[in-house]
Amino acid sequence: MEIERCSLPGIGLQHVFTTERGRRVGIVSHHSGRRDVVVFDQDDPDSAATTIVLTSEEAGAVAELLGTARVVERLAELHRHVEGLVSRQVPIVAGSPYDGRPLGDTRARTRTGASIVAVVRGGGVVASPRPDFVFQAGDIVLVVGTADGTAAVAALLGTR
């Protein structure tokens, strides 16, 4: 899918895409954190047919719904094609040895053979977190690997 990105001076950024059914949809990200979902008029693709204004909290909730579903959908597809591949959601609980520490300190892949592919935090999903990503209590870590490898990451992060 092609996404057009356009800077809106003094406002923020606009991203526009066309759905499979031919509807143009845009997301305006204001500097203030507000997000506008714009559905363009079918007869005049430069005019908005409707605009839904979301607070940053509402936008975060929608992003979590859409992003989490997409990550889970992709993992389900992988599971169907790769024998022995499992995923596991591992919470970072208060008192975990990695609460407040970066992912790189875990050396999870080297130590267990399993990969940390995403972290769900509050209203969002961090896909492919970098080694400097710092875990916080309440994070849900998505791990992919063998059953033994994902169990080892759970044990490593302090969750059995």
PDB file of C-alpha atoms in Angstrom:
ATOM      1  CA  MET A   1       0.000   0.000   0.000  1.00  0.00           C
ATOM      2  CA  GLU A   2       1.319   3.420  -0.926  1.00  0.00           C
ATOM      3  CA  ILE A   3       1.155   6.165   1.708  1.00  0.00           C
ATOM      4  CA  GLU A   4       1.624   9.827   0.776  1.00  0.00           C
ATOM      5  CA  ARG A   5       3.296  11.947   3.449  1.00  0.00           C
ATOM      6  CA  CYS A   6       2.893  15.716   3.467  1.00  0.00           C
ATOM      7  CA  SER A   7       4.163  18.312   5.934  1.00  0.00           C
ATOM      8  CA  LEU A   8       1.524  20.808   7.059  1.00  0.00           C
ATOM      9  CA  PRO A   9       3.446  23.905   8.236  1.00  0.00           C
ATOM     10  CA  GLY A  10       2.294  25.061  11.654  1.00  0.00           C
ATOM     11  CA  ILE A  11       0.021  22.003  12.036  1.00  0.00           C
ATOM     12  CA  GLY A  12       1.980  18.767  11.733  1.00  0.00           C
ATOM     13  CA  LEU A  13       2.004  15.888   9.249  1.00  0.00           C
ATOM     14  CA  GLN A  14      -0.594  14.333   6.980  1.00  0.00           C
ATOM     15  CA  HIS A  15      -0.495  10.747   5.757  1.00  0.00           C
ATOM     16  CA  VAL A  16      -2.952   9.727   3.024  1.00  0.00           C
ATOM     17  CA  PHE A  17      -3.656   6.332   1.489  1.00  0.00           C
ATOM     18  CA  THR A  18      -6.261   4.832  -0.807  1.00  0.00           C
ATOM     19  CA  THR A  19      -8.123   1.741   0.361  1.00  0.00           C
ATOM     20  CA  GLU A  20      -8.610  -1.311  -1.810  1.00  0.00           C
ATOM     21  CA  ARG A  21     -12.166  -0.066  -2.462  1.00  0.00           C
ATOM     22  CA  GLY A  22     -10.922   3.289  -3.717  1.00  0.00           C
ATOM     23  CA  ARG A  23     -11.600   5.498  -0.655  1.00  0.00           C
ATOM     24  CA  ARG A  24      -8.947   8.070   0.212  1.00  0.00           C
ATOM     25  CA  VAL A  25      -8.256   8.238   3.941  1.00  0.00           C
ATOM     26  CA  GLY A  26      -5.897  10.553   5.758  1.00  0.00           C
ATOM     27  CA  ILE A  27      -4.428  10.915   9.228  1.00  0.00           C
ATOM     28  CA  VAL A  28      -3.410  14.408  10.308  1.00  0.00           C
ATOM     29  CA  SER A  29      -0.946  14.340  13.225  1.00  0.00           C
ATOM     30  CA  HIS A  30      -1.004  17.720  14.945  1.00  0.00           C
ATOM     31  CA  HIS A  31       1.997  19.007  16.908  1.00  0.00           C
ATOM     32  CA  SER A  32      -0.301  19.084  19.976  1.00  0.00           C
ATOM     33  CA  GLY A  33      -0.797  15.284  19.857  1.00  0.00           C
ATOM     34  CA  ARG A  34      -4.306  15.506  18.440  1.00  0.00           C
ATOM     35  CA  ARG A  35      -5.056  13.239  15.483  1.00  0.00           C
ATOM     36  CA  ASP A  36      -7.678  13.762  12.794  1.00  0.00           C
ATOM     37  CA  VAL A  37      -8.945  10.835  10.741  1.00  0.00           C
ATOM     38  CA  VAL A  38     -10.131  12.244   7.414  1.00  0.00           C
ATOM     39  CA  VAL A  39     -12.271  10.370   4.904  1.00  0.00           C
ATOM     40  CA  PHE A  40     -12.173  12.237   1.608  1.00  0.00           C
ATOM     41  CA  ASP A  41     -15.195  12.861  -0.603  1.00  0.00           C
ATOM     42  CA  GLN A  42     -15.428  10.284  -3.402  1.00  0.00           C
ATOM     43  CA  ASP A  43     -16.427  12.925  -5.961  1.00  0.00           C
ATOM     44  CA  ASP A  44     -13.806  15.485  -4.855  1.00  0.00           C
ATOM     45  CA  PRO A  45     -10.689  13.749  -3.522  1.00  0.00           C
ATOM     46  CA  ASP A  46      -9.361  17.060  -2.130  1.00  0.00           C
ATOM     47  CA  SER A  47     -12.422  17.658   0.104  1.00  0.00           C
ATOM     48  CA  ALA A  48     -13.155  15.911   3.378  1.00  0.00           C
ATOM     49  CA  ALA A  49     -16.449  14.030   3.503  1.00  0.00           C
ATOM     50  CA  THR A  50     -15.995  13.514   7.244  1.00  0.00           C
ATOM     51  CA  THR A  51     -13.362  14.170   9.895  1.00  0.00           C
ATOM     52  CA  ILE A  52     -13.055  12.395  13.229  1.00  0.00           C
ATOM     53  CA  VAL A  53     -11.028  14.301  15.827  1.00  0.00           C
ATOM     54  CA  LEU A  54      -9.175  12.116  18.344  1.00  0.00           C
ATOM     55  CA  THR A  55      -7.316  13.163  21.488  1.00  0.00           C
ATOM     56  CA  SER A  56      -3.813  11.728  21.856  1.00  0.00           C
ATOM     57  CA  GLU A  57      -5.218   9.168  24.348  1.00  0.00           C
ATOM     58  CA  GLU A  58      -7.959   8.101  21.911  1.00  0.00           C
ATOM     59  CA  ALA A  59      -5.450   7.908  19.052  1.00  0.00           C
ATOM     60  CA  GLY A  60      -3.188   5.751  21.216  1.00  0.00           C
ATOM     61  CA  ALA A  61      -6.040   3.372  21.994  1.00  0.00           C
ATOM     62  CA  VAL A  62      -6.950   3.057  18.300  1.00  0.00           C
ATOM     63  CA  ALA A  63      -3.290   2.532  17.381  1.00  0.00           C
ATOM     64  CA  GLU A  64      -3.009  -0.194  20.005  1.00  0.00           C
ATOM     65  CA  LEU A  65      -6.106  -1.928  18.647  1.00  0.00           C
ATOM     66  CA  LEU A  66      -4.871  -1.780  15.068  1.00  0.00           C
ATOM     67  CA  GLY A  67      -1.180  -2.411  15.776  1.00  0.00           C
ATOM     68  CA  THR A  68      -1.637  -5.272  18.212  1.00  0.00           C
ATOM     69  CA  ALA A  69      -4.056  -7.019  15.887  1.00  0.00           C
ATOM     70  CA  ARG A  70      -1.595  -6.698  13.012  1.00  0.00           C
ATOM     71  CA  VAL A  71       1.319  -8.136  14.999  1.00  0.00           C
ATOM     72  CA  VAL A  72      -0.823 -11.053  16.205  1.00  0.00           C
ATOM     73  CA  GLU A  73      -2.129 -11.629  12.662  1.00  0.00           C
ATOM     74  CA  ARG A  74       1.398 -11.813  11.253  1.00  0.00           C
ATOM     75  CA  LEU A  75       2.517 -14.208  13.972  1.00  0.00           C
ATOM     76  CA  ALA A  76      -0.479 -16.472  13.352  1.00  0.00           C
ATOM     77  CA  GLU A  77       0.493 -16.578   9.680  1.00  0.00           C
ATOM     78  CA  LEU A  78       4.061 -17.549  10.620  1.00  0.00           C
ATOM     79  CA  HIS A  79       2.827 -20.303  12.923  1.00  0.00           C
ATOM     80  CA  ARG A  80       0.860 -21.845  10.059  1.00  0.00           C
ATOM     81  CA  HIS A  81       3.967 -21.991   7.861  1.00  0.00           C
ATOM     82  CA  VAL A  82       6.740 -22.864  10.296  1.00  0.00           C
ATOM     83  CA  GLU A  83       6.565 -26.072  12.311  1.00  0.00           C
ATOM     84  CA  GLY A  84       7.624 -25.627  15.945  1.00  0.00           C
ATOM     85  CA  LEU A  85       7.450 -21.824  15.996  1.00  0.00           C
ATOM     86  CA  VAL A  86       5.561 -20.397  18.961  1.00  0.00           C
ATOM     87  CA  SER A  87       4.942 -16.955  20.368  1.00  0.00           C
ATOM     88  CA  ARG A  88       4.511 -15.976  23.966  1.00  0.00           C
ATOM     89  CA  GLN A  89       3.438 -12.791  25.715  1.00  0.00           C
ATOM     90  CA  VAL A  90       5.662 -12.101  28.710  1.00  0.00           C
ATOM     91  CA  PRO A  91       4.745  -9.333  31.159  1.00  0.00           C
ATOM     92  CA  ILE A  92       7.428  -7.202  32.776  1.00  0.00           C
ATOM     93  CA  VAL A  93       6.313  -7.160  36.395  1.00  0.00           C
ATOM     94  CA  ALA A  94       7.484  -4.852  39.163  1.00  0.00           C
ATOM     95  CA  GLY A  95      10.571  -6.499  40.600  1.00  0.00           C
ATOM     96  CA  SER A  96      11.653  -8.058  37.300  1.00  0.00           C
ATOM     97  CA  PRO A  97      15.430  -7.917  36.986  1.00  0.00           C
ATOM     98  CA  TYR A  98      14.902  -6.029  33.703  1.00  0.00           C
ATOM     99  CA  ASP A  99      12.362  -3.425  34.897  1.00  0.00           C
ATOM    100  CA  GLY A 100      14.162  -0.156  34.053  1.00  0.00           C
ATOM    101  CA  ARG A 101      16.906  -1.847  32.022  1.00  0.00           C
ATOM    102  CA  PRO A 102      17.479  -1.927  28.252  1.00  0.00           C
ATOM    103  CA  LEU A 103      16.579  -4.902  26.084  1.00  0.00           C
ATOM    104  CA  GLY A 104      20.242  -5.297  25.045  1.00  0.00           C
ATOM    105  CA  ASP A 105      21.167  -6.179  28.640  1.00  0.00           C
ATOM    106  CA  THR A 106      19.026  -9.327  28.406  1.00  0.00           C
ATOM    107  CA  ARG A 107      21.060 -10.850  25.565  1.00  0.00           C
ATOM    108  CA  ALA A 108      17.846 -12.871  25.100  1.00  0.00           C
ATOM    109  CA  ARG A 109      18.497 -14.077  21.566  1.00  0.00           C
ATOM    110  CA  THR A 110      22.066 -15.158  22.339  1.00  0.00           C
ATOM    111  CA  ARG A 111      21.083 -16.854  25.607  1.00  0.00           C
ATOM    112  CA  THR A 112      17.812 -18.506  24.540  1.00  0.00           C
ATOM    113  CA  GLY A 113      17.597 -18.545  20.729  1.00  0.00           C
ATOM    114  CA  ALA A 114      14.220 -16.759  20.937  1.00  0.00           C
ATOM    115  CA  SER A 115      13.589 -13.238  19.654  1.00  0.00           C
ATOM    116  CA  ILE A 116      11.813 -10.301  21.255  1.00  0.00           C
ATOM    117  CA  VAL A 117       9.785  -8.983  18.323  1.00  0.00           C
ATOM    118  CA  ALA A 118       7.531  -6.363  19.941  1.00  0.00           C
ATOM    119  CA  VAL A 119       6.604  -4.671  23.192  1.00  0.00           C
ATOM    120  CA  VAL A 120       3.089  -3.511  24.039  1.00  0.00           C
ATOM    121  CA  ARG A 121       3.189  -0.477  26.321  1.00  0.00           C
ATOM    122  CA  GLY A 122       0.153   1.510  27.363  1.00  0.00           C
ATOM    123  CA  GLY A 123      -1.535   2.680  24.193  1.00  0.00           C
ATOM    124  CA  GLY A 124       0.986   1.474  21.651  1.00  0.00           C
ATOM    125  CA  VAL A 125       3.112  -1.253  20.172  1.00  0.00           C
ATOM    126  CA  VAL A 126       6.853  -0.962  19.675  1.00  0.00           C
ATOM    127  CA  ALA A 127       7.655  -3.371  16.862  1.00  0.00           C
ATOM    128  CA  SER A 128      11.256  -4.594  16.589  1.00  0.00           C
ATOM    129  CA  PRO A 129      12.481  -2.734  19.670  1.00  0.00           C
ATOM    130  CA  ARG A 130      16.117  -1.643  19.531  1.00  0.00           C
ATOM    131  CA  PRO A 131      18.710  -2.841  22.053  1.00  0.00           C
ATOM    132  CA  ASP A 132      18.506   0.531  23.856  1.00  0.00           C
ATOM    133  CA  PHE A 133      14.727   0.142  24.442  1.00  0.00           C
ATOM    134  CA  VAL A 134      14.190   0.311  28.223  1.00  0.00           C
ATOM    135  CA  PHE A 135      11.628  -2.052  29.741  1.00  0.00           C
ATOM    136  CA  GLN A 136       9.079  -0.794  32.271  1.00  0.00           C
ATOM    137  CA  ALA A 137       6.808  -2.677  34.658  1.00  0.00           C
ATOM    138  CA  GLY A 138       3.522  -3.219  32.828  1.00  0.00           C
ATOM    139  CA  ASP A 139       5.121  -3.834  29.424  1.00  0.00           C
ATOM    140  CA  ILE A 140       4.022  -6.956  27.558  1.00  0.00           C
ATOM    141  CA  VAL A 141       6.940  -8.470  25.643  1.00  0.00           C
ATOM    142  CA  LEU A 142       6.118 -10.541  22.560  1.00  0.00           C
ATOM    143  CA  VAL A 143       8.635 -13.362  22.122  1.00  0.00           C
ATOM    144  CA  VAL A 144       8.936 -15.728  19.144  1.00  0.00           C
ATOM    145  CA  GLY A 145      10.940 -18.949  19.001  1.00  0.00           C
ATOM    146  CA  THR A 146      10.708 -22.550  20.100  1.00  0.00           C
ATOM    147  CA  ALA A 147       8.638 -23.484  23.158  1.00  0.00           C
ATOM    148  CA  ASP A 148      11.839 -23.955  25.157  1.00  0.00           C
ATOM    149  CA  GLY A 149      13.330 -20.671  23.939  1.00  0.00           C
ATOM    150  CA  THR A 150      10.251 -18.584  24.727  1.00  0.00           C
ATOM    151  CA  ALA A 151       9.979 -20.225  28.166  1.00  0.00           C
ATOM    152  CA  ALA A 152      13.634 -19.362  28.786  1.00  0.00           C
ATOM    153  CA  VAL A 153      12.971 -15.681  27.903  1.00  0.00           C
ATOM    154  CA  ALA A 154      10.015 -15.683  30.317  1.00  0.00           C
ATOM    155  CA  ALA A 155      12.249 -17.067  33.058  1.00  0.00           C
ATOM    156  CA  LEU A 156      14.982 -14.558  32.189  1.00  0.00           C
ATOM    157  CA  LEU A 157      12.577 -11.616  32.415  1.00  0.00           C
ATOM    158  CA  GLY A 158      11.334 -12.858  35.768  1.00  0.00           C
ATOM    159  CA  THR A 159       8.041 -14.480  34.715  1.00  0.00           C
ATOM    160  CA  ARG A 160       7.585 -18.223  34.960  1.00  0.00           C
TER     161      ARG A 160
END
